[in-house]
C-alpha positions as a Python dict, from the first residue, in 0.01 Angstrom:
ca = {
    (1, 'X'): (0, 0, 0),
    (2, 'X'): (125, -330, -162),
    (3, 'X'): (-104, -573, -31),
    (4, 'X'): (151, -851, -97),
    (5, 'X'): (326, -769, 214),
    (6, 'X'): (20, -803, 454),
    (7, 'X'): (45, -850, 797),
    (8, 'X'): (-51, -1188, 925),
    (9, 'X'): (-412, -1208, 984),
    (10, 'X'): (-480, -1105, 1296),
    (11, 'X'): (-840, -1075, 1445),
    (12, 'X'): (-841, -818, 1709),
    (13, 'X'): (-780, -550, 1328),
    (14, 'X'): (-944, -320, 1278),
    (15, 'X'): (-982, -280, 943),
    (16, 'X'): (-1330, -263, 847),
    (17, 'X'): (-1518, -526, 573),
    (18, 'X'): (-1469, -417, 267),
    (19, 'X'): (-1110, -410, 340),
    (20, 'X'): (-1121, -751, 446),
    (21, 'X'): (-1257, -855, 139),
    (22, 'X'): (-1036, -640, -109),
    (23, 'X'): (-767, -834, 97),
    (24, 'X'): (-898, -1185, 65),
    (25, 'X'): (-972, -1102, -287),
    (26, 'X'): (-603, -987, -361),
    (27, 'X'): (-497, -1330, -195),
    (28, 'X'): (-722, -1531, -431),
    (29, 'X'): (-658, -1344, -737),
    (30, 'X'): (-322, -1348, -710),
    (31, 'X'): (-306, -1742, -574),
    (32, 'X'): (-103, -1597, -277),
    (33, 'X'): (-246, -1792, 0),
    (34, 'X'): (-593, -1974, -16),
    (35, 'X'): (-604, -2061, 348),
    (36, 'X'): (-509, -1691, 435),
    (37, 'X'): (-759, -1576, 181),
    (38, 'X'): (-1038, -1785, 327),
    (39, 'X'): (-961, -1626, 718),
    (40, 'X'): (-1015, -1239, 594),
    (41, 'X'): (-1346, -1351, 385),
    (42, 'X'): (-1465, -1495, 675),
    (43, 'X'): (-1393, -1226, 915),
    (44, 'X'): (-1528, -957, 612),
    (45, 'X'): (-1865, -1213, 602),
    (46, 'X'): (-1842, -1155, 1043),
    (47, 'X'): (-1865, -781, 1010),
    (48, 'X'): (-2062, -694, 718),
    (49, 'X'): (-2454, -686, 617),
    (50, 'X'): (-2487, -972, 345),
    (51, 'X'): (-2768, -749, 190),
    (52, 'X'): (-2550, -469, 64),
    (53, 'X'): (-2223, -698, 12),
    (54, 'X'): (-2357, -990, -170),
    (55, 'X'): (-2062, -1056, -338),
    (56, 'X'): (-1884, -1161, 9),
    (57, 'X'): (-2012, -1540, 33),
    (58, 'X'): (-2003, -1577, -356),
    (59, 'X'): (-1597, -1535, -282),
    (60, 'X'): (-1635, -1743, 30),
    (61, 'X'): (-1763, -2057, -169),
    (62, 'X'): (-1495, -1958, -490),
    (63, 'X'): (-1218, -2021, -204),
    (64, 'X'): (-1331, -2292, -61),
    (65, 'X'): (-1360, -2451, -419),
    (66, 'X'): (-981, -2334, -511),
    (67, 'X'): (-882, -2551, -199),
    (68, 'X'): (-1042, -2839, -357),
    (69, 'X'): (-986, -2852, -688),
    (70, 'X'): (-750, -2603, -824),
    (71, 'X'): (-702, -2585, -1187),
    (72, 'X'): (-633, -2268, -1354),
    (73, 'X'): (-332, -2001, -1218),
    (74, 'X'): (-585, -1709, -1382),
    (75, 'X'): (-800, -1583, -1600),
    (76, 'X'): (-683, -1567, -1869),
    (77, 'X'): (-606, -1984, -1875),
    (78, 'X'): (-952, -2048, -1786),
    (79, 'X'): (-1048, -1844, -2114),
    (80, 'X'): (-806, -2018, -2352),
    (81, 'X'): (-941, -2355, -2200),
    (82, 'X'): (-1337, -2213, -2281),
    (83, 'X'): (-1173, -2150, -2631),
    (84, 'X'): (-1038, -2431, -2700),
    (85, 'X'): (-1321, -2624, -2590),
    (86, 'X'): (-1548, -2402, -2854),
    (87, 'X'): (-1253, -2450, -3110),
    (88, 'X'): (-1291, -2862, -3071),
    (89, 'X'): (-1666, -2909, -3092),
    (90, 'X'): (-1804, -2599, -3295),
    (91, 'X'): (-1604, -2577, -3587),
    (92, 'X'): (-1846, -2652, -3812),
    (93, 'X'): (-2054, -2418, -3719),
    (94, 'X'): (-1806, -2128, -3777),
    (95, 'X'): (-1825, -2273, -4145),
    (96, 'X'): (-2169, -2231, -4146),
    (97, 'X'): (-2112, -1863, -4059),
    (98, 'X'): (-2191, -1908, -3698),
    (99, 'X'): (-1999, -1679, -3417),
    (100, 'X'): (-1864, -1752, -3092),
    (101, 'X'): (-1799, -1517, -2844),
    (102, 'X'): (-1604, -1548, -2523),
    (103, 'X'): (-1609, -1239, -2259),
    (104, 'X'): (-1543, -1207, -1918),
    (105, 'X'): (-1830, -1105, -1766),
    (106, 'X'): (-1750, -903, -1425),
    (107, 'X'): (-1698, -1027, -1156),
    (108, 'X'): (-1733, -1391, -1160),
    (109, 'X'): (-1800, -1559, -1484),
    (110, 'X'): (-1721, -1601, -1849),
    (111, 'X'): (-2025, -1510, -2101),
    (112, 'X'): (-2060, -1732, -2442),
    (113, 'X'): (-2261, -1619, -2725),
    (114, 'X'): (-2321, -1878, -3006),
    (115, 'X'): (-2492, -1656, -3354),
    (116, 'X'): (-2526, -1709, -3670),
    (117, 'X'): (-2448, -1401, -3942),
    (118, 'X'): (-2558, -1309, -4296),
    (119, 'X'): (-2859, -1357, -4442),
    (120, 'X'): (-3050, -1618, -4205),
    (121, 'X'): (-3159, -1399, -3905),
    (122, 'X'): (-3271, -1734, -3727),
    (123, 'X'): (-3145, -2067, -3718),
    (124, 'X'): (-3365, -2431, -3568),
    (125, 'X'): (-3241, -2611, -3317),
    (126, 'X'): (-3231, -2949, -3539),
    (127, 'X'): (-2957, -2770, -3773),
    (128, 'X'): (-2702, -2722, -3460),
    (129, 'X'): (-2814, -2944, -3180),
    (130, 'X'): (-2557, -3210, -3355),
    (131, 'X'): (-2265, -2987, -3236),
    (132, 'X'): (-2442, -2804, -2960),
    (133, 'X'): (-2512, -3107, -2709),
    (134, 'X'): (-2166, -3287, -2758),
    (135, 'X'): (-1990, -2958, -2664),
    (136, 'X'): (-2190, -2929, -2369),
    (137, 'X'): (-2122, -3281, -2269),
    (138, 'X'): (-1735, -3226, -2213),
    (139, 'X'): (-1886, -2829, -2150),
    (140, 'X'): (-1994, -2948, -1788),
    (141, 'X'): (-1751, -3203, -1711),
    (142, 'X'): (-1489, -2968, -1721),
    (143, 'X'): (-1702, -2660, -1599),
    (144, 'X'): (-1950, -2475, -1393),
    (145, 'X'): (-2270, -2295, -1539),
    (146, 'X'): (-2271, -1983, -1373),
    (147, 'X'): (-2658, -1962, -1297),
    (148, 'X'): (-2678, -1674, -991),
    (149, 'X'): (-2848, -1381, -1081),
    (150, 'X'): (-2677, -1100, -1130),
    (151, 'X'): (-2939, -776, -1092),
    (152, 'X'): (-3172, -859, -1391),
    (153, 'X'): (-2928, -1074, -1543),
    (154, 'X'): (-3050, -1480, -1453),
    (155, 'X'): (-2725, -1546, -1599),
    (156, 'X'): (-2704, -1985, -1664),
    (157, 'X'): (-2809, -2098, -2022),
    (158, 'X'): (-3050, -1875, -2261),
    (159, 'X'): (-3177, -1937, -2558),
    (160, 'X'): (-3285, -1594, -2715),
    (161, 'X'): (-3618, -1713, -2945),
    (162, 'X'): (-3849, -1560, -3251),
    (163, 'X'): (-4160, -1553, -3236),
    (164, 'X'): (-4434, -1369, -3482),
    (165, 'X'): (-4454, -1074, -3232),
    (166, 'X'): (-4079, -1021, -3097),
    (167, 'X'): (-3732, -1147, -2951),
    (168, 'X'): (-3758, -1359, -2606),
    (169, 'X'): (-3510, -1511, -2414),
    (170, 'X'): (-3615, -1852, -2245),
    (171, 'X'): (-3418, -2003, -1989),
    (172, 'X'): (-3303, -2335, -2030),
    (173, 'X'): (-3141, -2608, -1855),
    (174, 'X'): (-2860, -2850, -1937),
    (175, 'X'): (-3036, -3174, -1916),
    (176, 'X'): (-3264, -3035, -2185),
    (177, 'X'): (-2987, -2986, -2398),
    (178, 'X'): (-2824, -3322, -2345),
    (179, 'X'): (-3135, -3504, -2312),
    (180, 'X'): (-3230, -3360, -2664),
    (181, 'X'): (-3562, -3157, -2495),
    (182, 'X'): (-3550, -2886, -2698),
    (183, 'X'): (-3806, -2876, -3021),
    (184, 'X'): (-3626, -2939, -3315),
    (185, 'X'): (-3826, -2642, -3539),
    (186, 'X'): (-3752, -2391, -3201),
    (187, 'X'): (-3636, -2089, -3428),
    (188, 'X'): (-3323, -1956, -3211),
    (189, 'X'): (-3168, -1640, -3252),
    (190, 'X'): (-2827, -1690, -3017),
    (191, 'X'): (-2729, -1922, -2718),
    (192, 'X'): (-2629, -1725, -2436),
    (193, 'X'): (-2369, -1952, -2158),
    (194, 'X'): (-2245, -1805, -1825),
    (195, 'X'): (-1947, -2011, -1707),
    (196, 'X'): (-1863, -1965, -1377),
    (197, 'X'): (-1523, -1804, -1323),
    (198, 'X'): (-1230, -1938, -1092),
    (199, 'X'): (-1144, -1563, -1004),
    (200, 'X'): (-1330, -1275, -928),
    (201, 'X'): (-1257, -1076, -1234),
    (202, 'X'): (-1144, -649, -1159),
}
């Protein structure tokens, strides 16, 4: 079935949640029709449990934000605008051997992984925090830090630390970062960003 050629929403249908929300989904992926989107979502929300279908108001809110402030037709701009952000304020890192990573992390966010290769396993805070808090200055003006958990995942801003015994990851906020909180001897592995997505992601 195309989906593109969906009846108008009706509400005496009888289709059941989930098909409600593949529906709104379609509509929002594909920017078809936000205010048609938003009806089936709410309907699916209406019908379902919330426990087993938490993904339902996390779509609901992702609508209503589209109606406000579209910006990007897909995914696949949203990336190259992530990238080019990461291109404009951590160059010099990459010539200090550093990494960056850009994913899409299903279904609702963009993961960002900032690590340094060869022989230094660890790198301080004072050697990158030059770079790291200008980039995410324009970082958040232009973008969302997905922080919802996903299963285990707490998701937001990570810094994954050494210590004498092992790895740890230690959440952190942005207004340490821009605020300079962060010690500058903290011996950091990788930065780990989720950025929330504009689409759910299939």
């Amino acid at each position: 079935m195309n989906m593109k050629y969906l009846k108008p929403f009706n509400e005496s249908s009888t289709a059941d949640a989930d098909n409600l929300y593949k529906t709104a989904l379609h509509y929002f992926n594909n920017h078809l029709n936000n205010d048609r989107a938003l009806q089936y979502i709410n309907k699916a929300i209406e019908l379902s449990d919330k426990v087993s279908n938490p993904y339902y108001d996390a779509l609901k809110t992702m609508i209503e934000e589209r109606k406000a402030k579209p910006r990007f037709d897909n995914n696949e701009q949203q990336k190259e605008a992530i990238q080019e952000l990461c291109d404009d304020y951590l160059a010099y890192l990459k010539d200090d051997n550093f990494i960056i990573r850009i994913v899409r992390s299903v279904p609702d966010s963009f993961f960002v992984y900032i690590n340094q290769t060869g022989p230094e396993e660890y790198f301080t805070w004072s050697s990158v925090k030059n770079h790291i808090i200008p980039f995410f200055h324009y970082l958040v003006k232009d973008f969302t830090i997905q922080d919802n958990p996903k299963g285990n995942n707490e998701r937001g801003i990570s810094f994954i630390c050494y210590d004498v015994f092992n790895d740890q990851t230690e959440k952190v906020k942005v207004d340490q970062i821009l605020n300079d909180e962060i010690e500058d001897d903290k011996q950091i592995a990788g930065i780990s960003i989720h950025i929330k997505s504009e689409y759910f992601m299939t």
